[in-house]
PDB file of C-alpha atoms in Angstrom:
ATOM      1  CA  UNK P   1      72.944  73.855 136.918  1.00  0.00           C
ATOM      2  CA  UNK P   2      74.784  76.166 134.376  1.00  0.00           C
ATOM      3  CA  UNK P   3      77.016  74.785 132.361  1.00  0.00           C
ATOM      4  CA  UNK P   4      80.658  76.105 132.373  1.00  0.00           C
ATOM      5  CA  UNK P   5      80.645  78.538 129.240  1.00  0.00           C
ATOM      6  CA  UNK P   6      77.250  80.163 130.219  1.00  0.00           C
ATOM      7  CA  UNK P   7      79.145  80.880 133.823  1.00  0.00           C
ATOM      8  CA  UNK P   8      81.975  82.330 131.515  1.00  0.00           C
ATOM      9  CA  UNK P   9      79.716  83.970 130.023  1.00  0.00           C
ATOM     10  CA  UNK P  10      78.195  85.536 133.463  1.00  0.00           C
ATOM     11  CA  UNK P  11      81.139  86.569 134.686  1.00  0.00           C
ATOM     12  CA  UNK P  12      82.539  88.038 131.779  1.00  0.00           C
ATOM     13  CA  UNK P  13      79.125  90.100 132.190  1.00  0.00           C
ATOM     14  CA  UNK P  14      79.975  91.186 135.407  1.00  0.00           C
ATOM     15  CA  UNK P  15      82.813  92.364 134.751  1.00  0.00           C
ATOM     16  CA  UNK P  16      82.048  94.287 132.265  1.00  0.00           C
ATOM     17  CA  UNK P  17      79.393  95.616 134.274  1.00  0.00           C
ATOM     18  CA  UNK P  18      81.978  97.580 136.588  1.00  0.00           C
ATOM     19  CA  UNK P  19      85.117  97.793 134.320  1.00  0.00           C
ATOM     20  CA  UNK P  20      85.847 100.947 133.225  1.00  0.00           C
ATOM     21  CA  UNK P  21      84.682 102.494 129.912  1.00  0.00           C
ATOM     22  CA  UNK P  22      86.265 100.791 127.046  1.00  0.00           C
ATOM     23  CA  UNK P  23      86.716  97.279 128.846  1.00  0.00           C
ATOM     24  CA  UNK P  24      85.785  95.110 126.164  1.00  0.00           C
ATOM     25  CA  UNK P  25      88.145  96.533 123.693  1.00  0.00           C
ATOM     26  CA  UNK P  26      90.861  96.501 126.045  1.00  0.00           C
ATOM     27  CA  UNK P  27      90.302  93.082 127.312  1.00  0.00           C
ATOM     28  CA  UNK P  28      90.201  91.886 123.470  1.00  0.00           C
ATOM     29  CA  UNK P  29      93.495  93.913 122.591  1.00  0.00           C
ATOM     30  CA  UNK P  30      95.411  91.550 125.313  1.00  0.00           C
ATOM     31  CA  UNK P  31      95.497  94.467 128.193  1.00  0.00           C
ATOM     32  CA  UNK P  32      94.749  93.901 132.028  1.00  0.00           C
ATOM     33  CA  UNK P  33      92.839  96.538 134.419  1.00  0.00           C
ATOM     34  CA  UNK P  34      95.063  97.726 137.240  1.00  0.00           C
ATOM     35  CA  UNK P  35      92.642  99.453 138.885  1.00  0.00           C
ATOM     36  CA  UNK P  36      88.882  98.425 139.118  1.00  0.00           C
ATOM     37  CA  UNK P  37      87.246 101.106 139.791  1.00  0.00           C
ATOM     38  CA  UNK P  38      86.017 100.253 143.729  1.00  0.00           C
ATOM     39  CA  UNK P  39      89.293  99.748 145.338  1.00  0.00           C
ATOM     40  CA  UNK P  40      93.124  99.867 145.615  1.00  0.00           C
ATOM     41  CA  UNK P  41      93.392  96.426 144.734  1.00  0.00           C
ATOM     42  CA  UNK P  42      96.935  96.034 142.982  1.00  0.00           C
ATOM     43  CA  UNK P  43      98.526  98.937 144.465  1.00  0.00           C
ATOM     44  CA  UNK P  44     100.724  99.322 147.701  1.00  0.00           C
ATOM     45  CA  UNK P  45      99.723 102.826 149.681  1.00  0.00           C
ATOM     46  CA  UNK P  46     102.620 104.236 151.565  1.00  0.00           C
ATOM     47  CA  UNK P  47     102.834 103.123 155.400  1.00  0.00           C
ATOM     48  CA  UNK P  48     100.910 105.249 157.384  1.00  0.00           C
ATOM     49  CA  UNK P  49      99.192 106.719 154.613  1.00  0.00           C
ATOM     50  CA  UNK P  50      95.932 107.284 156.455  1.00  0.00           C
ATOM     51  CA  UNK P  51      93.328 106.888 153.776  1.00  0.00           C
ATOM     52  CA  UNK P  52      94.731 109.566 151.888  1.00  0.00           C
ATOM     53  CA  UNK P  53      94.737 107.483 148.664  1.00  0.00           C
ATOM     54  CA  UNK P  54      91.657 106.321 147.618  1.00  0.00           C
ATOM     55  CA  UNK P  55      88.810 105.847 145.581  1.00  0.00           C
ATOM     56  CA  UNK P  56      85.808 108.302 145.143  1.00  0.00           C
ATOM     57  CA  UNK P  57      83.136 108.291 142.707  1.00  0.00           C
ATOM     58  CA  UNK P  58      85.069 105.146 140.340  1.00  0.00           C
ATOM     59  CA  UNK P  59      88.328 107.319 140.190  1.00  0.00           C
ATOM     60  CA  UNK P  60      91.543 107.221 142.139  1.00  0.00           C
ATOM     61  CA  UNK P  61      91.891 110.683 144.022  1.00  0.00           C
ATOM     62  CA  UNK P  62      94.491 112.513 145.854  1.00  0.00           C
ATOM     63  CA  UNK P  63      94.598 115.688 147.539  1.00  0.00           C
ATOM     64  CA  UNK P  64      98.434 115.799 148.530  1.00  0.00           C
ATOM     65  CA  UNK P  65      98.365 115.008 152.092  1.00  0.00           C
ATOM     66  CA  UNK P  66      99.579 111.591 152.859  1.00  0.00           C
ATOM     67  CA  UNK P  67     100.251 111.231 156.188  1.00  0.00           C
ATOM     68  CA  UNK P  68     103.140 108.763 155.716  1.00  0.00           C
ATOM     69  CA  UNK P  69     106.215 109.693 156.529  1.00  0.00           C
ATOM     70  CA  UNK P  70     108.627 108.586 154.181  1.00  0.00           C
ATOM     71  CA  UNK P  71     107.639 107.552 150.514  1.00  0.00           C
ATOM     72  CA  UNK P  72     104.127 108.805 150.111  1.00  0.00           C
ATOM     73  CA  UNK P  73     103.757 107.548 146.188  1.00  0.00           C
ATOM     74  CA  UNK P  74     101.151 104.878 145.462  1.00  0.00           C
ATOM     75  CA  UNK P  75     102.905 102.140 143.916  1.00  0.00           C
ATOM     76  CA  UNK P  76     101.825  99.072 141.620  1.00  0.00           C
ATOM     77  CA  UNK P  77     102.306  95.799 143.508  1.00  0.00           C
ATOM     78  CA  UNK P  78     103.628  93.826 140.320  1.00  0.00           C
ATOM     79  CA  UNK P  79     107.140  95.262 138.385  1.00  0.00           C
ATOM     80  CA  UNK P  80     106.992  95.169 134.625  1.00  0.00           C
ATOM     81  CA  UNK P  81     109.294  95.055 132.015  1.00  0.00           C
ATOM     82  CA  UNK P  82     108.694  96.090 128.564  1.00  0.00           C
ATOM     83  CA  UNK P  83     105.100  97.352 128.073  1.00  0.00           C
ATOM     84  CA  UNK P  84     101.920  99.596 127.026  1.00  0.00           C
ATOM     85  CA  UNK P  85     100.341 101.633 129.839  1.00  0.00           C
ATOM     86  CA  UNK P  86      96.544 103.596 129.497  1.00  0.00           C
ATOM     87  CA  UNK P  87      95.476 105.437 131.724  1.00  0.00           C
ATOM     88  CA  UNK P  88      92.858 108.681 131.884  1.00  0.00           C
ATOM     89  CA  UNK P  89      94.268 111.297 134.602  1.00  0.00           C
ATOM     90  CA  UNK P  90      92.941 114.995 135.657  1.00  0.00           C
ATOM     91  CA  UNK P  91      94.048 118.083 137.636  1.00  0.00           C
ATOM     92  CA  UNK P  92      91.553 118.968 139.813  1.00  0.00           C
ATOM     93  CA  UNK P  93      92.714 122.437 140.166  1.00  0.00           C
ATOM     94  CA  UNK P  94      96.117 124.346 140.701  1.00  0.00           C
ATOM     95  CA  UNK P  95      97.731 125.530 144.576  1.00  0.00           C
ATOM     96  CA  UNK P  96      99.354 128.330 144.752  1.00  0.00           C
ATOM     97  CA  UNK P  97     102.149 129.937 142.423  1.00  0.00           C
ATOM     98  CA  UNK P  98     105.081 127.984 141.164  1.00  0.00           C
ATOM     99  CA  UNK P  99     108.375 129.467 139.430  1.00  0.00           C
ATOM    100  CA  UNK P 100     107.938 127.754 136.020  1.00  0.00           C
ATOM    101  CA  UNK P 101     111.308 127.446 133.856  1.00  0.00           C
ATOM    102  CA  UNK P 102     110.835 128.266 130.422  1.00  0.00           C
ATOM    103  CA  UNK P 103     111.907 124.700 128.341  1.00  0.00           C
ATOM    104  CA  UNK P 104     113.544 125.115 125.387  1.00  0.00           C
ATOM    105  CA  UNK P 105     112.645 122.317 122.726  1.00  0.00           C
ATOM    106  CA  UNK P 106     116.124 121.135 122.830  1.00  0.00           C
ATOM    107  CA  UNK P 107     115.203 120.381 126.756  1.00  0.00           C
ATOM    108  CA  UNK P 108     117.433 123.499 128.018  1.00  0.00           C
ATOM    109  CA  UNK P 109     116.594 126.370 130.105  1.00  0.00           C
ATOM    110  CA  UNK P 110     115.829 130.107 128.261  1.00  0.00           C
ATOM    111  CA  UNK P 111     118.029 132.096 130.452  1.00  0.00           C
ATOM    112  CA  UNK P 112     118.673 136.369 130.751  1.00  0.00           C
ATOM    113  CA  UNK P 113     121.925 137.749 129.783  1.00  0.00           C
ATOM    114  CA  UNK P 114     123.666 136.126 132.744  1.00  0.00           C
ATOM    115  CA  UNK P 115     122.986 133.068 132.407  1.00  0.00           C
ATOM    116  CA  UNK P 116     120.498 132.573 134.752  1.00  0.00           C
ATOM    117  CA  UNK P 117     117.641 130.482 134.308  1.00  0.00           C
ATOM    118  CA  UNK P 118     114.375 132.665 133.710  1.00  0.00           C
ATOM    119  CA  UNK P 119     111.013 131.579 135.676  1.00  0.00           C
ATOM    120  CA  UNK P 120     107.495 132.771 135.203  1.00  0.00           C
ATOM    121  CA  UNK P 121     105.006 132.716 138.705  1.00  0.00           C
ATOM    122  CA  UNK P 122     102.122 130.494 137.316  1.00  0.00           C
ATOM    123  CA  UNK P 123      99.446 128.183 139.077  1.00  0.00           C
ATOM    124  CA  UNK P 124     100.723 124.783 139.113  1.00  0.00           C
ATOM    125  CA  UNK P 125      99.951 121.616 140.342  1.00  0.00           C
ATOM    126  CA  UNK P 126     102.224 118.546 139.677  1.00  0.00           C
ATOM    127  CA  UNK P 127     102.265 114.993 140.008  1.00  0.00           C
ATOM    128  CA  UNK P 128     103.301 112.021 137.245  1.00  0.00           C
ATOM    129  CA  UNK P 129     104.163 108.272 136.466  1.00  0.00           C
ATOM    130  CA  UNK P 130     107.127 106.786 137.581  1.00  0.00           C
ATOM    131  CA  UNK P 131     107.997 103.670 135.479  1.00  0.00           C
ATOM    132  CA  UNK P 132     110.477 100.830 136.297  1.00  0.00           C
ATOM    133  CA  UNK P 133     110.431 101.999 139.987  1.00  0.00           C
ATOM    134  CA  UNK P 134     112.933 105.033 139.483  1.00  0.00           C
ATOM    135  CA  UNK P 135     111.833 108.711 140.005  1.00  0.00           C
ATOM    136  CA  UNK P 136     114.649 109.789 137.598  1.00  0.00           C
ATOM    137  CA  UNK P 137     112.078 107.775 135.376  1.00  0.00           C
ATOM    138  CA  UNK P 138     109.133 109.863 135.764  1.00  0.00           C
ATOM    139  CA  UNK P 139     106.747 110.744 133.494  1.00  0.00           C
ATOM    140  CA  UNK P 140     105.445 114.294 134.326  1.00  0.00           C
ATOM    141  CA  UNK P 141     101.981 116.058 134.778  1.00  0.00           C
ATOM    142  CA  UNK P 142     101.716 119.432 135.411  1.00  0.00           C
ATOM    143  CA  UNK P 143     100.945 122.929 133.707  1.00  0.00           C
ATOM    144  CA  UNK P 144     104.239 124.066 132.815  1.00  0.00           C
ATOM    145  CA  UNK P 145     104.530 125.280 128.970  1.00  0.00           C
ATOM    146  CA  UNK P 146     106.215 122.494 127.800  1.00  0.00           C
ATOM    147  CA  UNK P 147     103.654 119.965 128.333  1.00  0.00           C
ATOM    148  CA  UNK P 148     102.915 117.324 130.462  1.00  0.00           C
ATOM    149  CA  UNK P 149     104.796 114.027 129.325  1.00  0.00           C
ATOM    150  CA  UNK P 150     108.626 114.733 129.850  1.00  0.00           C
ATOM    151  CA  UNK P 151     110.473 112.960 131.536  1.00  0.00           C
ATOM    152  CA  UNK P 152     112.489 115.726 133.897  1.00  0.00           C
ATOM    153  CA  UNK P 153     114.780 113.428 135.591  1.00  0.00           C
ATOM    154  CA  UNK P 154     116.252 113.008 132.040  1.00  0.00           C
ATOM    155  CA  UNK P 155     116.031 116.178 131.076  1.00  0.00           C
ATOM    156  CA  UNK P 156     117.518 118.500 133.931  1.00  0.00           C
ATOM    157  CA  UNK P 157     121.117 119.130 134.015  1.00  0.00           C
ATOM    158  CA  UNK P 158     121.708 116.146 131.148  1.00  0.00           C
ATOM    159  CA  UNK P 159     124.907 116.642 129.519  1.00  0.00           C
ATOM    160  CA  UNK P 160     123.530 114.421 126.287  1.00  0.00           C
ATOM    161  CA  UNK P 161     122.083 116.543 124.166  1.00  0.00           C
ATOM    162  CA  UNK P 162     120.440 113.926 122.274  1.00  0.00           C
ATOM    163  CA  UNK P 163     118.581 112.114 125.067  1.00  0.00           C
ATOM    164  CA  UNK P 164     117.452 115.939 126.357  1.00  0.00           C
ATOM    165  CA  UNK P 165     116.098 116.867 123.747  1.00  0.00           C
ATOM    166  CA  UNK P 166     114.606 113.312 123.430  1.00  0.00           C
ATOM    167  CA  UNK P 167     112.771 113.370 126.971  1.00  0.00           C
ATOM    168  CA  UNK P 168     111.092 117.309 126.199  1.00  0.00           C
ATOM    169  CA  UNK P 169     107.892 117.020 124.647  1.00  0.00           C
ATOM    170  CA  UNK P 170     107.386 118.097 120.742  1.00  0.00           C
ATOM    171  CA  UNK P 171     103.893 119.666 121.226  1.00  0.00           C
ATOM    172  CA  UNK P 172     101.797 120.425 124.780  1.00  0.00           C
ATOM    173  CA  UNK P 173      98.729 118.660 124.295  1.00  0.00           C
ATOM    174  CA  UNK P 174      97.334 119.092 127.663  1.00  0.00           C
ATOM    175  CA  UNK P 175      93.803 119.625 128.008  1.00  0.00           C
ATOM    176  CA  UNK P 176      92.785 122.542 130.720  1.00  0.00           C
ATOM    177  CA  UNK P 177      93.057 121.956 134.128  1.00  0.00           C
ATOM    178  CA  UNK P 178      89.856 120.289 135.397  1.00  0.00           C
ATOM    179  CA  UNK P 179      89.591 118.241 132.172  1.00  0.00           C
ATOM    180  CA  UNK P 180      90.209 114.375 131.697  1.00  0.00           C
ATOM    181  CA  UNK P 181      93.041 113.552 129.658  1.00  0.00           C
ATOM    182  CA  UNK P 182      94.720 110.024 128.381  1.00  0.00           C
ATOM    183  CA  UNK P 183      98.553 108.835 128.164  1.00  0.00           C
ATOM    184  CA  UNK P 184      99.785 106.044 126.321  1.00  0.00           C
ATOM    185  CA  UNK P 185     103.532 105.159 127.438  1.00  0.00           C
ATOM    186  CA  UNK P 186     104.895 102.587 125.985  1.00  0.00           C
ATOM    187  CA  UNK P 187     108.249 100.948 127.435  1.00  0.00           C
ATOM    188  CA  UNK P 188     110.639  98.833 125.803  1.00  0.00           C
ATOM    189  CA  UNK P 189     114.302  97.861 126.902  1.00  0.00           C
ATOM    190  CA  UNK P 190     115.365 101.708 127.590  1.00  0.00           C
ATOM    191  CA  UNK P 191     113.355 103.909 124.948  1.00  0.00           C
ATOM    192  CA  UNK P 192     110.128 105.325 125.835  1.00  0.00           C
ATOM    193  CA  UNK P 193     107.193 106.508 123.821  1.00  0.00           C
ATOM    194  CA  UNK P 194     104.262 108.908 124.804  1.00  0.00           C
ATOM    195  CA  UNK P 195     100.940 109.987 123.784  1.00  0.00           C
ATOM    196  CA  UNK P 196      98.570 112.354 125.039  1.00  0.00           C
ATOM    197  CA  UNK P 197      95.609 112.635 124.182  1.00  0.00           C
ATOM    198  CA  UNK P 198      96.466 111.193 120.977  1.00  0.00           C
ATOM    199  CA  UNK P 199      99.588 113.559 120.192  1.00  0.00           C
ATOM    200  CA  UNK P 200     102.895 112.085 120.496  1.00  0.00           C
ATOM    201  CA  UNK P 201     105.123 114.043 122.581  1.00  0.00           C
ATOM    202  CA  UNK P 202     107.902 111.548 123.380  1.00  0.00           C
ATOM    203  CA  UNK P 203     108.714 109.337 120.299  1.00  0.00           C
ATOM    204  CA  UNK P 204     111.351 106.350 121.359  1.00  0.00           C
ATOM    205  CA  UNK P 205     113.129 108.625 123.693  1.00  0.00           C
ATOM    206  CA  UNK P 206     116.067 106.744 125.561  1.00  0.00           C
ATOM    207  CA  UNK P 207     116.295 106.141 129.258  1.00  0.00           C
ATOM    208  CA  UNK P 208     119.836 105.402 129.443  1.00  0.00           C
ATOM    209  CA  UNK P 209     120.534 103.250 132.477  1.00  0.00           C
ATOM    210  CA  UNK P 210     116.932 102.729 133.135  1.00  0.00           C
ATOM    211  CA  UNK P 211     116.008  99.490 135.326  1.00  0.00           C
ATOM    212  CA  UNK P 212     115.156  96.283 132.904  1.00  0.00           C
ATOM    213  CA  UNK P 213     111.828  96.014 135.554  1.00  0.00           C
ATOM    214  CA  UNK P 214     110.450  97.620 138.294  1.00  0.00           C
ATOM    215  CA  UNK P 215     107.105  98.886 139.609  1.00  0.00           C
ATOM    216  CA  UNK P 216     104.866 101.745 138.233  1.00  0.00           C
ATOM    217  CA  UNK P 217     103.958 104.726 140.717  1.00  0.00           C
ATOM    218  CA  UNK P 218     101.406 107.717 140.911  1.00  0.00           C
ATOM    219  CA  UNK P 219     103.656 110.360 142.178  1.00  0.00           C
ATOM    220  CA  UNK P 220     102.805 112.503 145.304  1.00  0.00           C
ATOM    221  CA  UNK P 221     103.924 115.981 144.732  1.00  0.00           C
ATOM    222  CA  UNK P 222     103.886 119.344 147.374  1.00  0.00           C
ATOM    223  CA  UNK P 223     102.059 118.491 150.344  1.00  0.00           C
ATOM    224  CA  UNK P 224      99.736 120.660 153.281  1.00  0.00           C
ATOM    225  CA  UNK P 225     101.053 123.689 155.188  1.00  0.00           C
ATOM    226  CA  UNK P 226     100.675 124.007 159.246  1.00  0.00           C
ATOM    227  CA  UNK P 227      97.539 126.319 158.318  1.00  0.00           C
ATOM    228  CA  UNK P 228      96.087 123.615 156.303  1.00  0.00           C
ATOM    229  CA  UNK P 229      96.495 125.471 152.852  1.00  0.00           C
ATOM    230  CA  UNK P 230      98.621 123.747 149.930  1.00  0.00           C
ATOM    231  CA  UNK P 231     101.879 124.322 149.253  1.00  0.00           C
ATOM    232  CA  UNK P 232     102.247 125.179 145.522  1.00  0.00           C
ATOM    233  CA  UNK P 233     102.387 122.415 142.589  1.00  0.00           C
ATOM    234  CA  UNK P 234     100.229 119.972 144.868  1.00  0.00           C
ATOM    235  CA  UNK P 235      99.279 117.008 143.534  1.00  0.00           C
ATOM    236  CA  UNK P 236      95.254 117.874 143.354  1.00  0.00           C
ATOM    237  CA  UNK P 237      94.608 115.256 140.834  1.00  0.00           C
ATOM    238  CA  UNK P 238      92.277 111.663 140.031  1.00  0.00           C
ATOM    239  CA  UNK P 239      93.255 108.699 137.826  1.00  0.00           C
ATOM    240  CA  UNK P 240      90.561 105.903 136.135  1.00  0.00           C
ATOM    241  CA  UNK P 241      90.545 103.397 133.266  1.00  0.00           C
ATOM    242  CA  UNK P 242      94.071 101.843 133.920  1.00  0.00           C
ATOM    243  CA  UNK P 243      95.120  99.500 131.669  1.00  0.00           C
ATOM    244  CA  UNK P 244      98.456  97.289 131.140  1.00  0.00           C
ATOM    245  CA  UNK P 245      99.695  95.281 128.488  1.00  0.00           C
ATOM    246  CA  UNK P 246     102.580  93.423 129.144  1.00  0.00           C
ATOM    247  CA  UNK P 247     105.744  92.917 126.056  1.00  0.00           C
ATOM    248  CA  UNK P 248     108.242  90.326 125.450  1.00  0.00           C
ATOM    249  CA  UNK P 249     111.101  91.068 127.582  1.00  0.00           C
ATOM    250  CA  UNK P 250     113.913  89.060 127.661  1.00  0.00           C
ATOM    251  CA  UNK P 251     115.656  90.451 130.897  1.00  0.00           C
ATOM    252  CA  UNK P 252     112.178  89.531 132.886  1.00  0.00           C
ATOM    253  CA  UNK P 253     111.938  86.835 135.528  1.00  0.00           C
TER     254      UNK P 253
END
């Protein structure tokens, strides 16, 4: 019969055996897998969802046509608090053309003469984290020129021009569309950090109003059009290796 550390020891084999690359380290730094590379297991698909979210190869993939009919997001089951998110996500590829504002790095619009907001037809695809369980608090993926990493809900129309120009990102370090790349957002009370690909873009931005918990989603953006094609901006993209380290937070349960 083994004794009880050798079956520790086993199963910390094991699961190291299917964690994603980087486990060990992660394990050791205090963080917890939310996503194990086989399943959905600690996520909640959208009702009616048809299968639409799932896992292929070891990665979460999505293709943009949920079949739900309302929310179609795939959502953590636990809320969190104050805390340090990793995760590796990829655009598979871009549908269609998408009227892409120009983003000023104070977070405004460049506009013509007028006053109207200028837009540039690019391929786009779009899709992004929402944290404490708000869409206004969405952390965004995409291929506008900006960068992937603001947090638009924030940004658009905000009369503050501190926290606007807090929410834009300072560089675009997006990788090409088809390549992996990593965010770090880090959470605590209302100001949020973010690195990607190990650029900071956001650096202790504030969220005013933002939720003291709530859950974490991969957004569903665009959708499928009667002929089957995709409507532009789609949300054509995977996620692996996601990690979570929770913070002290006094306001959680």
């Amino acid at each position: 019969m083994r004794t009880g550390f050798a079956l520790l020891i086993t199963l910390a084999m094991l699961f190291l055996s299917v964690a994603p690359v980087f486990a060990e380290g992660e394990i050791e730094d205090g963080f917890v897998s939310l996503f194990n590379g086989k399943d959905l297991t600690n996520w909640t698909t959208p009702e009616g969802d048809g299968g639409k979210w799932k896992v292929v190869d070891g990665v979460i993939d999505y293709n943009a046509d949920s079949e739900a009919k309302g929310d179609k997001n795939l959502w953590s089951e636990k809320e969190y608090g104050d805390f340090i998110l990793k995760m590796d996500w990829r655009i598979k590829e871009t549908s269609g053309l998408y009227p892409v504002p120009i983003v000023l790095e104070d977070g405004s619009y460049l506009n013509d003469a007028t006053g109207k907001k200028l837009t540039i037809q690019m391929p786009n695809a779009d899709s992004g984290i929402y944290v404490r369980g708000t869409s206004k608090a969405q952390i965004n993926m995409w291929c506008w020129p900006i960068g992937s990493g603001e947090v638009y809900g924030y940004r658009n129309n905000q009369k503050d021009p501190v926290v606007r120009a807090g929410v834009t990102p300072k560089i675009n370090a997006d990788h090409p569309v088809g390549e992996w790349n990593q965010f770090t957002i880090i959470m605590v009370k209302d100001r949020l950090t973010v690195i990607l690909n190990n650029k900071m873009v956001l650096e202790n931005a504030q969220l005013p109003e933002v939720p003291a918990m709530g859950r974490i989603a991969l957004q569903h953006h665009g959708g499928v059009n009667a002929d089957g094609s995709y409507k532009p901006a789609s949300s054509l993209v995977q996620f692996r290796n996601i990690w979570i380290k929770e913070l002290p937070n006094p306001k959680s349960p």
